[in-house]
Amino acid sequence: MKLKIGYRTLKTALGAGISIFIAQALNLEFYASAAILTILCISVSRKGSLRAAWQRFAACMIGLAYSFILLELVGYQPWTLALILILFIPTVVRLNVKEGITTSTVIMLHVYTLGTVSWAIFINEFLLIVIGIGVALIMNAYMPNIERELRKHQRKIEANFRTILRELACYVRTGEREWDGREIPETADEIQKAKSIAMRNINNHFLRNEDQYYHYFKMRERQFDILERIMPFLSSLDDTVVQSDKIADLLEELSEAVSPVNTVSYFQGRIQDIRSYFEARELPKTQKEFETRSALYYVIHELEEYLRMKESLYEKQNKKEKSREH
C-alpha cells in the first residue's frame, strides 16, 4: 500500500516539533502540551486556523481563570475539578468558543497537577498557549494553490455536461437508449467536490468572501438540476414528431458550447426561433400530440432557465468588475 503524506500532515508534524522545541528551550513545565495546541489549531484553511486559534486562546484564558479561583477557594480535589468543568463548559459554549474545551481542559489539569497557583504558573501556561497557537498560525500561513485542482474539476464537469447533452440529443432524435448514464451521478459528485474546494479557497483569503469558481460551480449545479428535470419529459417525446428534431438540434448545439465562455445571447435567439416555429405549427389534434407539445414547451422553458443562470453569472462578474473600476 502506497503511503501518502499530504502538506497538512507535514505542517502538523513540523509544527508540533517546533512547538515542543521552543517550549522546552524556555524550560516550560508540560512543554509537550504546546504541540497539542499546535496540532489542534492547524486547519484546512487560513480562516479556519485563525478561528480555531482564537477560540482555543479565549477558552484557555477562561479555563485558567476558573481553575485559579476555584482550586484555591475550594481545594485541589477531584470534585473541584468537576465543579470547574460544570461551570466552564456552559461558559465557553455561551461565548461560542467551544472548540477550545479540550485544550483548555489540559491547561486546567496542569494547574490541578501542580497543586498551587502563582504568577510563574500563569506565565508558564500562557507561554504554552502562545507558542502552541502561534506556531500553528505560522505553519498555516502556507496554503498550496488549488487553482489547478479547481480547473480540473471544471473541465471534468464541462466534459460530463457535453456528454449528457449530446446523449439527450441523440435519444430525442433516434429514440435509442444505449447510454448508461454514468455521467449523471458522476457529475453530481464532481460538483459537490468542486464546491467544497472552492469554499476552501475562499477561506484561505482573509479579505475575500466570494470566489468566481464557487459561483461558477453553483451555476453548474443549478443547470444540472434542470437537466435532471427535463430528462423524463425528453423521454416522453416521440422521435417521429418534427419538433423533436428542433429540440435535438438545440441540445446538440448546447453540448458543443459548454464552456466558461458566454454564448447565452446566441442560444436565447435560437430558443426564440424554436418557440416561434412551434407557435406557427397547427394546434394539436390528438391527446398524444397535445402531450408532446406540452412536453416540448416545458423543455424549452427549462432550457431558457438553463441559459438564464449562466447569464446571471456573467452579469454578477461584470458588476463586480465595474465596481472595481470605480
PDB file of C-alpha atoms in Angstrom, residues 12-145:
ATOM      1  CA  THR A  12       1.253  19.365  11.599  1.00  0.00           C
ATOM      2  CA  ALA A  13       4.305  17.219  12.269  1.00  0.00           C
ATOM      3  CA  LEU A  14       6.763  20.052  11.736  1.00  0.00           C
ATOM      4  CA  GLY A  15       4.679  22.489  13.781  1.00  0.00           C
ATOM      5  CA  ALA A  16       4.388  20.064  16.695  1.00  0.00           C
ATOM      6  CA  GLY A  17       8.140  19.558  16.725  1.00  0.00           C
ATOM      7  CA  ILE A  18       8.849  23.289  16.606  1.00  0.00           C
ATOM      8  CA  SER A  19       6.392  23.977  19.435  1.00  0.00           C
ATOM      9  CA  ILE A  20       7.998  21.406  21.699  1.00  0.00           C
ATOM     10  CA  PHE A  21      11.470  22.687  20.801  1.00  0.00           C
ATOM     11  CA  ILE A  22      10.590  26.286  21.727  1.00  0.00           C
ATOM     12  CA  ALA A  23       8.725  25.349  24.914  1.00  0.00           C
ATOM     13  CA  GLN A  24      11.494  23.008  26.004  1.00  0.00           C
ATOM     14  CA  ALA A  25      14.159  25.615  25.235  1.00  0.00           C
ATOM     15  CA  LEU A  26      12.305  28.016  27.555  1.00  0.00           C
ATOM     16  CA  ASN A  27      12.267  25.340  30.290  1.00  0.00           C
ATOM     17  CA  LEU A  28       8.489  25.408  30.492  1.00  0.00           C
ATOM     18  CA  GLU A  29       6.589  22.873  32.560  1.00  0.00           C
ATOM     19  CA  PHE A  30       4.419  20.487  30.496  1.00  0.00           C
ATOM     20  CA  TYR A  31       6.214  21.642  27.325  1.00  0.00           C
ATOM     21  CA  ALA A  32       4.694  18.799  25.285  1.00  0.00           C
ATOM     22  CA  SER A  33       1.279  20.463  25.629  1.00  0.00           C
ATOM     23  CA  ALA A  34       2.416  23.172  23.207  1.00  0.00           C
ATOM     24  CA  ALA A  35       2.457  20.512  20.494  1.00  0.00           C
ATOM     25  CA  ILE A  36      -1.126  19.517  21.321  1.00  0.00           C
ATOM     26  CA  LEU A  37      -2.263  23.097  20.822  1.00  0.00           C
ATOM     27  CA  THR A  38      -0.401  23.327  17.526  1.00  0.00           C
ATOM     28  CA  ILE A  39      -1.892  20.089  16.219  1.00  0.00           C
ATOM     29  CA  LEU A  40      -5.424  21.154  17.120  1.00  0.00           C
ATOM     30  CA  CYS A  41      -5.071  24.642  15.620  1.00  0.00           C
ATOM     31  CA  ILE A  42      -3.787  23.604  12.202  1.00  0.00           C
ATOM     32  CA  SER A  43      -6.761  23.675   9.864  1.00  0.00           C
ATOM     33  CA  VAL A  44      -7.539  23.136   6.184  1.00  0.00           C
ATOM     34  CA  SER A  45      -7.825  26.895   5.648  1.00  0.00           C
ATOM     35  CA  ARG A  46      -6.308  30.108   6.972  1.00  0.00           C
ATOM     36  CA  LYS A  47      -9.638  31.417   8.226  1.00  0.00           C
ATOM     37  CA  GLY A  48     -10.356  28.103   9.909  1.00  0.00           C
ATOM     38  CA  SER A  49      -6.964  28.161  11.600  1.00  0.00           C
ATOM     39  CA  LEU A  50      -7.440  31.724  12.815  1.00  0.00           C
ATOM     40  CA  ARG A  51     -10.896  30.911  14.154  1.00  0.00           C
ATOM     41  CA  ALA A  52      -9.614  27.797  15.935  1.00  0.00           C
ATOM     42  CA  ALA A  53      -6.694  29.759  17.375  1.00  0.00           C
ATOM     43  CA  TRP A  54      -8.950  32.476  18.757  1.00  0.00           C
ATOM     44  CA  GLN A  55     -11.416  30.006  20.269  1.00  0.00           C
ATOM     45  CA  ARG A  56      -8.678  27.986  21.942  1.00  0.00           C
ATOM     46  CA  PHE A  57      -6.877  31.047  23.256  1.00  0.00           C
ATOM     47  CA  ALA A  58     -10.078  32.512  24.701  1.00  0.00           C
ATOM     48  CA  ALA A  59     -11.154  29.176  26.202  1.00  0.00           C
ATOM     49  CA  CYS A  60      -7.719  28.629  27.757  1.00  0.00           C
ATOM     50  CA  MET A  61      -7.799  32.057  29.387  1.00  0.00           C
ATOM     51  CA  ILE A  62     -11.278  31.377  30.770  1.00  0.00           C
ATOM     52  CA  GLY A  63     -10.145  27.953  31.968  1.00  0.00           C
ATOM     53  CA  LEU A  64      -7.130  29.438  33.717  1.00  0.00           C
ATOM     54  CA  ALA A  65      -9.333  31.973  35.483  1.00  0.00           C
ATOM     55  CA  TYR A  66     -11.783  29.296  36.677  1.00  0.00           C
ATOM     56  CA  SER A  67      -9.036  26.932  37.822  1.00  0.00           C
ATOM     57  CA  PHE A  68      -7.029  29.620  39.618  1.00  0.00           C
ATOM     58  CA  ILE A  69     -10.062  30.890  41.541  1.00  0.00           C
ATOM     59  CA  LEU A  70     -11.932  27.675  42.342  1.00  0.00           C
ATOM     60  CA  LEU A  71      -8.951  25.450  43.077  1.00  0.00           C
ATOM     61  CA  GLU A  72      -7.659  27.999  45.563  1.00  0.00           C
ATOM     62  CA  LEU A  73     -11.073  28.603  47.136  1.00  0.00           C
ATOM     63  CA  VAL A  74     -12.422  25.036  47.225  1.00  0.00           C
ATOM     64  CA  GLY A  75      -9.241  22.994  47.197  1.00  0.00           C
ATOM     65  CA  TYR A  76      -7.280  20.716  44.915  1.00  0.00           C
ATOM     66  CA  GLN A  77      -9.757  17.844  44.916  1.00  0.00           C
ATOM     67  CA  PRO A  78     -11.303  15.801  42.081  1.00  0.00           C
ATOM     68  CA  TRP A  79     -14.775  17.206  42.790  1.00  0.00           C
ATOM     69  CA  THR A  80     -13.370  20.718  42.497  1.00  0.00           C
ATOM     70  CA  LEU A  81     -12.211  19.861  39.007  1.00  0.00           C
ATOM     71  CA  ALA A  82     -15.681  18.503  38.262  1.00  0.00           C
ATOM     72  CA  LEU A  83     -17.217  21.755  39.546  1.00  0.00           C
ATOM     73  CA  ILE A  84     -14.865  23.774  37.343  1.00  0.00           C
ATOM     74  CA  LEU A  85     -15.920  21.814  34.260  1.00  0.00           C
ATOM     75  CA  ILE A  86     -19.613  22.161  35.162  1.00  0.00           C
ATOM     76  CA  LEU A  87     -19.188  25.933  35.149  1.00  0.00           C
ATOM     77  CA  PHE A  88     -16.563  26.182  32.431  1.00  0.00           C
ATOM     78  CA  ILE A  89     -18.208  24.204  29.617  1.00  0.00           C
ATOM     79  CA  PRO A  90     -21.508  26.182  29.553  1.00  0.00           C
ATOM     80  CA  THR A  91     -19.474  29.396  29.687  1.00  0.00           C
ATOM     81  CA  VAL A  92     -17.386  28.638  26.594  1.00  0.00           C
ATOM     82  CA  VAL A  93     -20.432  27.303  24.759  1.00  0.00           C
ATOM     83  CA  ARG A  94     -22.305  30.520  25.541  1.00  0.00           C
ATOM     84  CA  LEU A  95     -19.337  32.592  24.359  1.00  0.00           C
ATOM     85  CA  ASN A  96     -19.085  30.484  21.177  1.00  0.00           C
ATOM     86  CA  VAL A  97     -15.536  29.305  21.845  1.00  0.00           C
ATOM     87  CA  LYS A  98     -16.380  25.652  22.473  1.00  0.00           C
ATOM     88  CA  GLU A  99     -13.621  24.410  20.138  1.00  0.00           C
ATOM     89  CA  GLY A 100     -11.230  25.229  22.953  1.00  0.00           C
ATOM     90  CA  ILE A 101     -12.777  22.895  25.539  1.00  0.00           C
ATOM     91  CA  THR A 102     -10.230  20.105  25.053  1.00  0.00           C
ATOM     92  CA  THR A 103      -7.099  22.250  25.095  1.00  0.00           C
ATOM     93  CA  SER A 104      -8.249  24.408  27.973  1.00  0.00           C
ATOM     94  CA  THR A 105      -9.035  21.281  29.994  1.00  0.00           C
ATOM     95  CA  VAL A 106      -5.415  20.218  29.508  1.00  0.00           C
ATOM     96  CA  ILE A 107      -4.286  23.628  30.789  1.00  0.00           C
ATOM     97  CA  MET A 108      -6.587  23.377  33.818  1.00  0.00           C
ATOM     98  CA  LEU A 109      -5.232  19.913  34.586  1.00  0.00           C
ATOM     99  CA  HIS A 110      -1.739  21.395  34.674  1.00  0.00           C
ATOM    100  CA  VAL A 111      -2.803  23.742  37.464  1.00  0.00           C
ATOM    101  CA  TYR A 112      -4.545  20.891  39.265  1.00  0.00           C
ATOM    102  CA  THR A 113      -1.446  18.696  38.977  1.00  0.00           C
ATOM    103  CA  LEU A 114       0.876  21.414  40.299  1.00  0.00           C
ATOM    104  CA  GLY A 115      -1.388  21.916  43.310  1.00  0.00           C
ATOM    105  CA  THR A 116      -0.720  25.621  43.665  1.00  0.00           C
ATOM    106  CA  VAL A 117      -1.305  28.966  41.991  1.00  0.00           C
ATOM    107  CA  SER A 118       1.311  31.598  41.233  1.00  0.00           C
ATOM    108  CA  TRP A 119       2.334  34.137  38.643  1.00  0.00           C
ATOM    109  CA  ALA A 120       5.069  31.771  37.497  1.00  0.00           C
ATOM    110  CA  ILE A 121       2.467  29.095  36.745  1.00  0.00           C
ATOM    111  CA  PHE A 122       0.264  31.605  34.939  1.00  0.00           C
ATOM    112  CA  ILE A 123       3.186  32.755  32.782  1.00  0.00           C
ATOM    113  CA  ASN A 124       4.157  29.138  32.094  1.00  0.00           C
ATOM    114  CA  GLU A 125       0.662  28.241  30.890  1.00  0.00           C
ATOM    115  CA  PHE A 126       0.287  31.498  28.973  1.00  0.00           C
ATOM    116  CA  LEU A 127       3.531  30.860  27.103  1.00  0.00           C
ATOM    117  CA  LEU A 128       2.465  27.292  26.291  1.00  0.00           C
ATOM    118  CA  ILE A 129      -0.746  28.660  24.798  1.00  0.00           C
ATOM    119  CA  VAL A 130       1.005  31.400  22.826  1.00  0.00           C
ATOM    120  CA  ILE A 131       3.695  29.055  21.495  1.00  0.00           C
ATOM    121  CA  GLY A 132       1.248  26.321  20.516  1.00  0.00           C
ATOM    122  CA  ILE A 133      -1.222  28.652  18.825  1.00  0.00           C
ATOM    123  CA  GLY A 134       1.429  30.944  17.351  1.00  0.00           C
ATOM    124  CA  VAL A 135       3.344  28.130  15.668  1.00  0.00           C
ATOM    125  CA  ALA A 136       0.083  26.759  14.244  1.00  0.00           C
ATOM    126  CA  LEU A 137      -0.778  30.141  12.729  1.00  0.00           C
ATOM    127  CA  ILE A 138       2.688  30.446  11.213  1.00  0.00           C
ATOM    128  CA  MET A 139       2.519  26.936   9.757  1.00  0.00           C
ATOM    129  CA  ASN A 140      -0.954  27.583   8.386  1.00  0.00           C
ATOM    130  CA  ALA A 141       0.206  30.744   6.644  1.00  0.00           C
ATOM    131  CA  TYR A 142       1.294  28.451   3.816  1.00  0.00           C
ATOM    132  CA  MET A 143      -1.534  27.072   1.745  1.00  0.00           C
ATOM    133  CA  PRO A 144      -0.970  25.360  -1.610  1.00  0.00           C
ATOM    134  CA  ASN A 145      -2.513  26.935  -4.682  1.00  0.00           C
TER     135      ASN A 145
END
